[in-house]
């Protein structure tokens, strides 16, 4: 997909890192210490499947241990290699620092096409991979905490958690060894939607700042904005769903593996998602035009482009033709360093991956805290909060009976106000706060420094600065 002259994904991340540190005043050597990956473990293991031993190759890379545990997903894909895992681990370090999730960066991958295997085979493979990592503390509640990524989800995380618990029968915190688990296996409400929800909160926050919106040559709010989303997986699906159902955005293009759908009037995300589930792709979907060359839809006119699939999809070969004035990187590394430069020169605003898709790890952080505290968020306070609200509502009702005051309560006030926050509400509130605060710290650098021309450099400056100060605090 990418052009031959293009640097690799890891080199691309390093180039962007270098651009940022050139604007910083770090002590000699610290820059190199932060940039390099601390360690990458490669494992090859055999699993007996279909009557013969099959050998799999997996990785777990630890980029930075300035905070522990280190954190990052495990990806199942045939494209997995050491270079990719290291780039993704580095992005995790910067991402966690930017959203103040107290973790170092890590990432794992298994070179496998999960669609080729039955569920029970995937379980055997996952458990064996987890065993190999756990016995080296590369899965561990206080050392290294994986999560879902491309090709993995709740099911795999439940197997990993169970495998770890079997190997550490007396560890009371064993559930905190991995996040993204199903609720009944120690997960948290709102984790599945978290990355897509984070993309929505990121865009909402962007559109709260007219001076930033103007830099993308846009005006107004999300309402009516034309959005093209690439990849209707977990992240793309949730982002597109929330933006269209809650913010009034029009999903004018959906790009999938087998082609794309376009409709200027807006596409029903839920219906397309169902269609993909039943038919394996978007082709044949009756209510939008089908475009066979899906990648060409990255280049159509729209207001917001959301690459939510693979890295490197916007590269030297197509960046020139991309027309979107605003790109939000829901995937990790979808824009190569070369494309980034072309787009920047064209005046396109890019909301960078390390911020845009940080919703996942943010809610992972909440899940990890929940596992360590052994109690669901909201369990202690909810009814108490409701009881206090009831006092106010009763008092207001009493006052509104007073004809002289002439007060009336709005019809849904009572129901809305009386409802105390449960786990899902608290998770969303924590996520929204995180996305808004992180945007502000990044945008503040973007606005205030003449030498910082883009949000990505601003994001790097904030996160590298934070990583550097925690190294400094350790005396390094
Ligand atoms: N794989 C996700 C990411 O790239 C989530 C990582 C996590 O929750 O630890 O951010």
Short mmCIF file of C-alpha atoms and ligand atoms in Angstrom, two decimals:
data_model
loop_
_atom_site.label_atom_id
_atom_site.label_comp_id
_atom_site.label_asym_id
_atom_site.label_seq_id
_atom_site.Cartn_x
_atom_site.Cartn_y
_atom_site.Cartn_z
CA UNK A 1 0.00 0.00 0.00
CA UNK A 2 2.71 2.50 0.87
CA UNK A 3 5.17 3.91 -1.55
CA UNK A 4 8.66 2.36 -1.77
CA UNK A 5 10.50 5.55 -0.88
CA UNK A 6 8.51 5.78 2.26
CA UNK A 7 10.14 5.11 5.66
CA UNK A 8 8.82 2.21 7.72
CA UNK A 9 6.11 2.78 10.34
CA UNK A 10 8.69 2.84 13.13
CA UNK A 11 10.92 5.25 11.23
CA UNK A 12 7.85 7.38 10.58
CA UNK A 13 7.10 7.58 14.31
CA UNK A 14 10.77 8.38 14.99
CA UNK A 15 10.75 11.14 12.36
CA UNK A 16 7.74 12.76 13.97
CA UNK A 17 9.36 12.38 17.39
CA UNK A 18 12.56 14.01 16.09
CA UNK A 19 10.65 16.94 14.63
CA UNK A 20 9.21 17.60 18.07
CA UNK A 21 12.38 17.14 20.15
CA UNK A 22 14.20 19.54 17.85
CA UNK A 23 12.00 22.20 19.45
CA UNK A 24 12.76 21.07 22.99
CA UNK A 25 15.65 21.60 25.29
CA UNK A 26 16.27 18.13 26.69
CA UNK A 27 19.41 17.16 28.61
CA UNK A 28 21.97 15.43 26.35
CA UNK A 29 21.17 11.78 25.80
CA UNK A 30 17.68 11.88 27.25
CA UNK A 31 16.12 12.27 23.84
CA UNK A 32 17.72 9.01 22.66
CA UNK A 33 16.72 7.27 25.91
CA UNK A 34 13.08 8.23 25.40
CA UNK A 35 12.98 7.43 21.67
CA UNK A 36 14.32 3.89 21.68
CA UNK A 37 12.33 0.81 22.59
CA UNK A 38 13.65 -0.71 25.82
CA UNK A 39 13.10 -4.33 24.82
CA UNK A 40 11.20 -6.51 22.40
CA UNK A 41 10.57 -10.13 23.19
CA UNK A 42 9.95 -12.50 20.31
CA UNK A 43 8.39 -15.86 20.96
CA UNK A 44 7.81 -18.79 18.64
CA UNK A 45 5.56 -21.46 20.01
CA UNK A 46 3.86 -24.53 18.68
CA UNK A 47 0.21 -25.52 19.09
CA UNK A 48 -1.20 -28.86 18.00
CA UNK A 49 -4.08 -28.06 15.65
CA UNK A 50 -5.86 -30.16 13.05
CA UNK A 51 -3.53 -33.09 13.65
CA UNK A 52 -0.23 -31.27 13.34
CA UNK A 53 1.94 -28.79 15.21
CA UNK A 54 1.61 -25.25 13.92
CA UNK A 55 4.24 -22.69 14.87
CA UNK A 56 3.25 -19.08 15.63
CA UNK A 57 5.37 -15.98 16.06
CA UNK A 58 4.42 -13.35 18.61
CA UNK A 59 5.96 -10.21 20.09
CA UNK A 60 5.66 -8.05 23.16
CA UNK A 61 7.59 -4.84 23.00
CA UNK A 62 8.22 -2.54 25.95
CA UNK A 63 8.99 0.97 24.83
CA UNK A 64 9.29 2.93 28.04
CA UNK A 65 9.17 1.96 31.72
CA UNK A 66 9.26 5.47 33.14
CA UNK A 67 5.96 4.37 34.70
CA UNK A 68 4.83 0.86 35.45
CA UNK A 69 2.93 -1.18 34.57
CA UNK A 70 3.47 -0.67 30.88
CA UNK A 71 0.32 -0.76 28.80
CA UNK A 72 -0.82 -1.51 25.28
CA UNK A 73 -2.91 -3.84 23.18
CA UNK A 74 -2.24 -7.18 21.56
CA UNK A 75 -2.89 -7.31 17.82
CA UNK A 76 -3.71 -10.39 15.77
CA UNK A 77 -2.86 -9.84 12.13
CA UNK A 78 -0.70 -11.33 9.41
CA UNK A 79 0.98 -7.94 9.05
CA UNK A 80 2.42 -8.04 12.57
CA UNK A 81 6.21 -7.72 12.74
CA UNK A 82 8.79 -6.41 15.19
CA UNK A 83 9.00 -3.03 13.51
CA UNK A 84 5.26 -2.48 13.69
CA UNK A 85 4.96 -3.62 17.30
CA UNK A 86 7.80 -1.30 18.33
CA UNK A 87 6.21 1.69 16.57
CA UNK A 88 2.91 0.94 18.28
CA UNK A 89 4.61 0.53 21.67
CA UNK A 90 6.26 3.94 21.26
CA UNK A 91 2.89 5.50 20.42
CA UNK A 92 1.48 3.96 23.62
CA UNK A 93 4.13 5.75 25.70
CA UNK A 94 3.23 9.13 24.21
CA UNK A 95 -0.50 8.41 24.30
CA UNK A 96 -0.51 7.47 27.98
CA UNK A 97 1.57 10.51 28.88
CA UNK A 98 -0.74 12.83 26.93
CA UNK A 99 -3.93 11.62 28.62
CA UNK A 100 -2.22 11.16 32.00
CA UNK A 101 -2.82 7.43 32.23
CA UNK A 102 -0.05 6.38 34.63
CA UNK A 103 1.58 3.78 32.39
CA UNK A 104 4.63 3.22 30.26
CA UNK A 105 4.16 2.10 26.67
CA UNK A 106 4.03 -1.45 25.36
CA UNK A 107 2.43 -3.42 22.53
CA UNK A 108 2.07 -7.01 21.50
CA UNK A 109 1.26 -8.83 18.34
CA UNK A 110 0.71 -12.29 17.01
CA UNK A 111 1.30 -13.04 13.38
CA UNK A 112 -1.96 -14.78 12.55
CA UNK A 113 -5.11 -14.31 10.51
CA UNK A 114 -7.74 -14.92 13.20
CA UNK A 115 -10.46 -15.54 10.59
CA UNK A 116 -8.72 -18.73 9.56
CA UNK A 117 -9.32 -20.41 12.92
CA UNK A 118 -12.23 -21.83 14.86
CA UNK A 119 -13.00 -20.34 18.26
CA UNK A 120 -11.60 -23.29 20.23
CA UNK A 121 -8.39 -23.14 18.16
CA UNK A 122 -8.02 -19.41 18.85
CA UNK A 123 -8.47 -20.15 22.53
CA UNK A 124 -5.66 -22.70 22.50
CA UNK A 125 -3.38 -20.30 20.61
CA UNK A 126 -4.23 -17.33 22.84
CA UNK A 127 -3.75 -19.27 26.05
CA UNK A 128 -0.38 -20.54 24.87
CA UNK A 129 0.73 -17.05 23.83
CA UNK A 130 -0.48 -15.68 27.17
CA UNK A 131 1.42 -18.41 29.00
CA UNK A 132 4.65 -17.53 27.18
CA UNK A 133 4.25 -13.83 28.02
CA UNK A 134 3.03 -14.29 31.60
CA UNK A 135 5.91 -16.51 32.58
CA UNK A 136 8.26 -13.65 31.70
CA UNK A 137 6.13 -11.04 33.51
CA UNK A 138 5.11 -9.58 30.15
CA UNK A 139 1.57 -10.03 31.38
CA UNK A 140 1.35 -8.92 34.99
CA UNK A 141 -0.95 -6.56 36.96
CA UNK A 142 1.94 -4.38 38.12
CA UNK A 143 4.37 -4.87 35.24
CA UNK A 144 2.65 -5.20 31.89
CA UNK A 145 -1.08 -5.01 31.18
CA UNK A 146 -2.27 -5.89 27.66
CA UNK A 147 -5.62 -4.96 26.10
CA UNK A 148 -7.47 -5.53 22.83
CA UNK A 149 -6.24 -4.17 19.52
CA UNK A 150 -6.91 -5.07 15.89
CA UNK A 151 -8.10 -8.67 15.59
CA UNK A 152 -8.66 -9.17 19.33
CA UNK A 153 -11.49 -8.26 21.69
CA UNK A 154 -13.23 -9.14 24.94
CA UNK A 155 -13.14 -12.87 24.26
CA UNK A 156 -9.34 -13.02 23.91
CA UNK A 157 -8.87 -10.80 26.97
CA UNK A 158 -11.04 -13.17 29.05
CA UNK A 159 -8.84 -16.12 27.99
CA UNK A 160 -5.70 -14.17 28.86
CA UNK A 161 -7.09 -13.18 32.29
CA UNK A 162 -8.06 -16.76 33.02
CA UNK A 163 -4.70 -18.10 31.87
CA UNK A 164 -2.90 -15.65 34.12
CA UNK A 165 -5.15 -16.53 37.07
CA UNK A 166 -4.42 -20.24 36.57
CA UNK A 167 -0.71 -19.54 36.69
CA UNK A 168 -0.98 -17.21 39.71
CA UNK A 169 -3.61 -18.82 41.87
CA UNK A 170 -2.93 -16.69 44.96
CA UNK A 171 -2.68 -13.31 43.28
CA UNK A 172 -5.66 -11.34 44.57
CA UNK A 173 -5.12 -8.73 41.83
CA UNK A 174 -4.91 -11.17 38.97
CA UNK A 175 -7.86 -9.63 37.09
CA UNK A 176 -5.82 -6.44 36.66
CA UNK A 177 -3.33 -8.33 34.45
CA UNK A 178 -5.27 -7.39 31.31
CA UNK A 179 -8.00 -4.89 30.38
CA UNK A 180 -10.81 -4.95 27.85
CA UNK A 181 -12.33 -8.00 29.53
CA UNK A 182 -16.05 -8.76 29.34
CA UNK A 183 -18.09 -7.45 32.29
CA UNK A 184 -18.58 -10.92 33.74
CA UNK A 185 -14.82 -11.48 33.76
CA UNK A 186 -13.92 -8.24 35.55
CA UNK A 187 -14.38 -5.75 32.72
CA UNK A 188 -15.88 -2.29 32.94
CA UNK A 189 -18.94 -0.73 31.32
CA UNK A 190 -18.11 1.38 28.30
CA UNK A 191 -14.74 -0.19 27.41
CA UNK A 192 -15.90 -1.62 24.07
CA UNK A 193 -17.18 1.73 22.82
CA UNK A 194 -14.36 3.68 24.49
CA UNK A 195 -12.03 4.41 21.57
CA UNK A 196 -14.89 5.45 19.27
CA UNK A 197 -16.44 7.47 22.08
CA UNK A 198 -13.07 9.14 22.61
CA UNK A 199 -12.95 10.11 18.93
CA UNK A 200 -16.38 11.71 19.34
CA UNK A 201 -15.32 13.61 22.48
CA UNK A 202 -12.13 14.72 20.72
CA UNK A 203 -14.11 16.18 17.82
CA UNK A 204 -16.66 17.78 20.14
CA UNK A 205 -13.82 19.47 22.00
CA UNK A 206 -12.16 20.59 18.77
CA UNK A 207 -15.41 22.19 17.63
CA UNK A 208 -15.71 24.05 20.94
CA UNK A 209 -12.77 26.20 19.84
CA UNK A 210 -13.71 28.35 16.83
CA UNK A 211 -10.13 29.60 16.40
CA UNK A 212 -8.93 25.99 15.98
CA UNK A 213 -11.85 25.11 13.69
CA UNK A 214 -10.95 28.11 11.54
CA UNK A 215 -7.42 26.73 11.04
CA UNK A 216 -9.07 23.80 9.24
CA UNK A 217 -11.07 26.24 7.15
CA UNK A 218 -14.26 25.05 8.73
CA UNK A 219 -16.95 26.83 10.71
CA UNK A 220 -19.80 25.95 13.02
CA UNK A 221 -20.36 22.71 14.85
CA UNK A 222 -20.33 19.00 14.05
CA UNK A 223 -23.94 19.25 12.97
CA UNK A 224 -24.23 18.63 9.22
CA UNK A 225 -20.50 17.98 8.73
CA UNK A 226 -19.72 15.41 6.03
CA UNK A 227 -17.66 12.57 7.46
CA UNK A 228 -15.83 9.78 5.65
CA UNK A 229 -14.78 6.87 7.83
CA UNK A 230 -12.30 4.23 6.80
CA UNK A 231 -12.81 0.92 8.57
CA UNK A 232 -16.06 -0.01 10.29
CA UNK A 233 -14.38 -2.12 12.97
CA UNK A 234 -14.90 -1.45 16.65
CA UNK A 235 -13.38 2.05 16.58
CA UNK A 236 -14.76 3.29 13.24
CA UNK A 237 -18.20 1.87 13.91
CA UNK A 238 -18.61 3.50 17.31
CA UNK A 239 -17.15 6.83 16.20
CA UNK A 240 -19.42 7.00 13.12
CA UNK A 241 -22.46 5.83 15.08
CA UNK A 242 -22.10 8.40 17.86
CA UNK A 243 -21.21 11.27 15.53
CA UNK A 244 -24.23 10.63 13.32
CA UNK A 245 -26.75 9.70 16.02
CA UNK A 246 -25.75 12.26 18.64
CA UNK A 247 -23.97 15.15 16.91
CA UNK A 248 -25.87 15.39 13.64
CA UNK A 249 -22.86 14.60 11.44
CA UNK A 250 -23.52 12.98 8.04
CA UNK A 251 -21.56 9.84 7.29
CA UNK A 252 -21.10 10.40 3.57
CA UNK A 253 -18.56 7.63 3.00
CA UNK A 254 -17.69 4.27 4.57
CA UNK A 255 -14.58 2.49 3.32
CA UNK A 256 -14.18 -1.21 4.01
CA UNK A 257 -11.93 -4.04 2.86
CA UNK A 258 -14.09 -4.91 -0.18
CA UNK A 259 -14.90 -1.38 -1.38
CA UNK A 260 -16.71 1.71 -0.19
CA UNK A 261 -20.20 3.16 0.15
CA UNK A 262 -21.01 6.78 -0.56
CA UNK A 263 -24.14 8.85 -0.12
CA UNK A 264 -24.21 12.63 0.18
CA UNK A 265 -27.41 12.41 2.25
CA UNK A 266 -25.69 10.32 4.92
CA UNK A 267 -25.40 6.57 5.46
CA UNK A 268 -27.13 4.59 8.21
CA UNK A 269 -24.14 3.24 10.15
CA UNK A 270 -26.14 0.68 12.09
CA UNK A 271 -27.67 -0.77 8.92
CA UNK A 272 -24.29 -0.99 7.17
CA UNK A 273 -22.72 -2.64 10.20
CA UNK A 274 -25.50 -5.26 10.19
CA UNK A 275 -25.00 -5.74 6.44
CA UNK A 276 -21.27 -6.34 6.93
CA UNK A 277 -21.97 -8.86 9.69
CA UNK A 278 -24.38 -10.80 7.46
CA UNK A 279 -22.58 -10.51 4.11
CA UNK A 280 -18.91 -10.19 5.04
CA UNK A 281 -18.47 -6.80 3.32
CA UNK A 282 -20.22 -3.64 2.12
CA UNK A 283 -20.81 -4.82 -1.45
CA UNK A 284 -24.49 -5.17 -2.32
CA UNK A 285 -25.69 -2.84 0.44
CA UNK A 286 -28.85 -1.44 -1.15
CA UNK A 287 -29.11 2.09 0.26
CA UNK A 288 -25.88 3.75 -0.88
CA UNK A 289 -23.71 3.81 -4.00
CA UNK A 290 -20.94 1.20 -4.07
CA UNK A 291 -17.39 2.14 -5.12
CA UNK A 292 -15.15 -0.80 -5.89
CA UNK A 293 -11.88 1.09 -5.43
CA UNK A 294 -12.46 1.81 -1.75
CA UNK A 295 -9.19 3.70 -1.23
CA UNK A 296 -10.28 6.32 -3.78
CA UNK A 297 -12.98 7.43 -1.33
CA UNK A 298 -10.21 8.69 1.01
CA UNK A 299 -9.82 11.39 -1.63
CA UNK A 300 -13.44 12.56 -1.99
CA UNK A 301 -14.59 15.96 -0.83
CA UNK A 302 -15.74 15.90 2.79
CA UNK A 303 -15.27 17.89 5.99
CA UNK A 304 -13.78 15.24 8.25
CA UNK A 305 -11.84 12.12 7.34
CA UNK A 306 -11.57 9.40 9.98
CA UNK A 307 -9.02 6.72 9.13
CA UNK A 308 -9.93 4.00 11.64
CA UNK A 309 -8.19 0.95 10.22
CA UNK A 310 -4.56 0.29 9.38
CA UNK A 311 -1.39 2.34 9.59
CA UNK A 312 0.05 4.01 6.51
CA UNK A 313 -3.19 4.34 4.51
CA UNK A 314 -2.54 8.00 3.78
CA UNK A 315 0.93 8.02 2.30
CA UNK A 316 3.07 9.65 -0.36
CA UNK A 317 1.03 8.03 -3.11
CA UNK A 318 -2.31 9.62 -2.21
CA UNK A 319 -1.72 12.48 0.26
CA UNK A 320 -1.75 15.07 -2.50
CA UNK A 321 -5.24 14.11 -3.55
CA UNK A 322 -6.77 13.97 -0.06
CA UNK A 323 -9.24 16.85 0.12
CA UNK A 324 -10.49 16.66 3.72
CA UNK A 325 -9.52 19.81 5.64
CA UNK A 326 -9.66 17.89 8.93
CA UNK A 327 -8.35 14.39 9.59
CA UNK A 328 -8.77 12.64 12.92
CA UNK A 329 -6.52 9.62 13.32
CA UNK A 330 -8.72 7.02 14.98
CA UNK A 331 -6.22 4.33 13.91
CA UNK A 332 -2.60 4.28 15.04
CA UNK A 333 -0.26 5.77 12.45
CA UNK A 334 -2.67 6.06 9.50
CA UNK A 335 -0.75 9.05 8.07
CA UNK A 336 2.92 8.46 7.21
CA UNK A 337 5.54 11.08 8.06
CA UNK A 338 5.81 12.03 4.37
CA UNK A 339 2.04 12.38 3.95
CA UNK A 340 1.90 14.37 7.17
CA UNK A 341 4.22 16.96 5.65
CA UNK A 342 2.25 17.20 2.40
CA UNK A 343 -1.03 17.59 4.27
CA UNK A 344 0.41 20.15 6.66
CA UNK A 345 1.62 22.21 3.70
CA UNK A 346 -1.87 22.08 2.23
CA UNK A 347 -3.28 23.49 5.47
CA UNK A 348 -5.03 20.29 6.52
CA UNK A 349 -5.46 19.96 10.29
CA UNK A 350 -4.64 16.51 11.67
CA UNK A 351 -5.86 15.51 15.12
CA UNK A 352 -3.10 13.02 15.90
CA UNK A 353 -3.50 9.35 16.83
CA UNK A 354 -1.82 9.58 20.22
CA UNK A 355 -4.63 11.89 21.28
CA UNK A 356 -7.50 10.89 19.01
CA UNK A 357 -7.60 7.19 19.86
CA UNK A 358 -6.54 7.48 23.50
CA UNK A 359 -10.09 6.76 24.70
CA UNK A 360 -9.36 3.04 24.71
CA UNK A 361 -6.41 3.16 27.04
CA UNK A 362 -8.14 5.77 29.19
CA UNK A 363 -11.03 3.43 29.94
CA UNK A 364 -8.53 0.58 30.30
CA UNK A 365 -7.00 2.65 33.06
CA UNK A 366 -10.40 2.88 34.77
CA UNK A 367 -10.85 -0.87 34.40
CA UNK A 368 -7.42 -1.55 35.92
CA UNK A 369 -8.23 0.73 38.87
CA UNK A 370 -11.59 -1.04 39.28
CA UNK A 371 -9.85 -4.43 39.34
CA UNK A 372 -7.31 -3.28 41.91
CA UNK A 373 -9.95 -1.69 44.13
CA UNK A 374 -12.24 -4.72 43.80
CA UNK A 375 -15.35 -2.58 43.63
CA UNK A 376 -17.53 -1.27 40.85
CA UNK A 377 -17.48 2.50 40.30
CA UNK A 378 -20.58 4.12 41.76
CA UNK A 379 -21.43 1.27 44.11
CA UNK A 380 -20.89 3.27 47.29
CA UNK A 381 -22.17 6.69 46.30
CA UNK A 382 -25.00 6.26 43.83
CA UNK A 383 -27.98 5.85 46.16
CA UNK A 384 -26.65 8.49 48.51
CA UNK A 385 -26.40 10.90 45.60
CA UNK A 386 -29.94 10.00 44.56
CA UNK A 387 -31.23 10.56 48.10
CA UNK A 388 -29.70 14.04 48.22
CA UNK A 389 -31.13 14.86 44.80
CA UNK A 390 -34.52 13.71 46.01
CA UNK A 391 -34.36 16.24 48.84
CA UNK A 392 -33.85 19.06 46.34
CA UNK A 393 -36.54 17.79 43.98
CA UNK A 394 -39.07 17.54 46.80
CA UNK A 395 -38.21 21.02 47.94
CA UNK A 396 -38.58 22.37 44.39
CA UNK A 397 -41.89 20.58 44.00
CA UNK A 398 -43.10 22.14 47.22
CA UNK A 399 -42.05 25.59 46.01
CA UNK A 400 -43.60 25.10 42.59
CA UNK A 401 -46.96 24.54 44.26
CA UNK A 402 -46.74 28.13 45.47
CA UNK A 403 -48.90 29.97 42.92
CA UNK A 404 -47.32 33.34 43.71
CA UNK A 405 -43.84 32.18 42.69
CA UNK A 406 -45.27 30.85 39.45
CA UNK A 407 -42.59 28.16 39.06
CA UNK A 408 -42.98 24.95 37.14
CA UNK A 409 -40.49 22.13 36.76
CA UNK A 410 -39.64 21.10 33.21
CA UNK A 411 -41.22 17.76 32.38
CA UNK A 412 -38.11 15.53 32.35
CA UNK A 413 -36.17 17.44 35.03
CA UNK A 414 -37.18 15.11 37.85
CA UNK A 415 -36.22 11.87 36.11
CA UNK A 416 -32.93 13.23 34.80
CA UNK A 417 -31.88 14.89 38.01
CA UNK A 418 -32.85 12.01 40.26
CA UNK A 419 -30.76 9.43 38.45
CA UNK A 420 -27.44 8.91 40.26
CA UNK A 421 -24.45 8.02 38.13
CA UNK A 422 -23.81 4.33 37.55
CA UNK A 423 -20.59 2.85 36.24
CA UNK A 424 -21.28 3.68 32.59
CA UNK A 425 -22.08 7.33 33.35
CA UNK A 426 -18.95 7.64 35.49
CA UNK A 427 -16.76 6.04 32.83
CA UNK A 428 -18.12 8.38 30.17
CA UNK A 429 -17.66 11.35 32.45
CA UNK A 430 -14.06 10.37 33.21
CA UNK A 431 -13.37 9.78 29.54
CA UNK A 432 -14.89 13.08 28.47
CA UNK A 433 -12.91 14.95 31.10
CA UNK A 434 -9.72 13.20 29.98
CA UNK A 435 -10.28 13.98 26.30
CA UNK A 436 -11.12 17.61 26.99
CA UNK A 437 -8.20 18.19 29.33
CA UNK A 438 -5.71 16.49 27.01
CA UNK A 439 -6.97 18.51 24.04
CA UNK A 440 -6.49 21.71 25.95
CA UNK A 441 -2.93 20.91 26.98
CA UNK A 442 -2.05 20.03 23.38
CA UNK A 443 -3.93 22.92 21.75
CA UNK A 444 -2.47 25.43 24.16
CA UNK A 445 1.03 24.60 22.84
CA UNK A 446 -0.25 24.74 19.25
CA UNK A 447 -1.74 28.17 19.74
CA UNK A 448 0.96 29.73 21.84
CA UNK A 449 4.17 28.70 20.07
CA UNK A 450 4.99 30.09 16.64
CA UNK A 451 7.42 27.28 15.97
CA UNK A 452 4.71 24.64 16.54
CA UNK A 453 2.71 24.43 13.35
CA UNK A 454 0.56 21.38 13.97
CA UNK A 455 -1.30 19.46 16.66
CA UNK A 456 0.89 16.39 16.32
CA UNK A 457 4.06 18.29 17.18
CA UNK A 458 2.18 19.95 20.04
CA UNK A 459 1.03 16.56 21.32
CA UNK A 460 4.58 15.20 21.17
CA UNK A 461 5.89 18.24 23.02
CA UNK A 462 3.42 17.72 25.85
CA UNK A 463 3.97 14.00 26.17
CA UNK A 464 7.74 13.96 25.72
CA UNK A 465 7.93 16.77 28.28
CA UNK A 466 5.98 14.63 30.75
CA UNK A 467 8.05 11.52 30.11
CA UNK A 468 11.22 13.58 30.48
CA UNK A 469 10.11 15.01 33.81
CA UNK A 470 9.35 11.60 35.21
CA UNK A 471 12.84 10.43 34.17
CA UNK A 472 14.25 13.54 35.80
CA UNK A 473 12.31 12.81 38.99
CA UNK A 474 13.96 9.38 39.03
CA UNK A 475 17.34 11.06 38.89
CA UNK A 476 18.12 10.12 35.29
N1 LIG B 1 -4.96 -1.08 21.71
C1 LIG B 1 -5.46 0.15 22.19
C2 LIG B 1 -4.55 1.29 21.78
O1 LIG B 1 -3.84 1.21 20.81
C3 LIG B 1 -5.78 0.11 23.68
C4 LIG B 1 -4.60 -0.10 24.56
C5 LIG B 1 -4.99 -0.31 26.03
O2 LIG B 1 -6.15 -0.17 26.37
O3 LIG B 1 -4.07 -0.61 26.80
O4 LIG B 1 -4.55 2.34 22.35
#
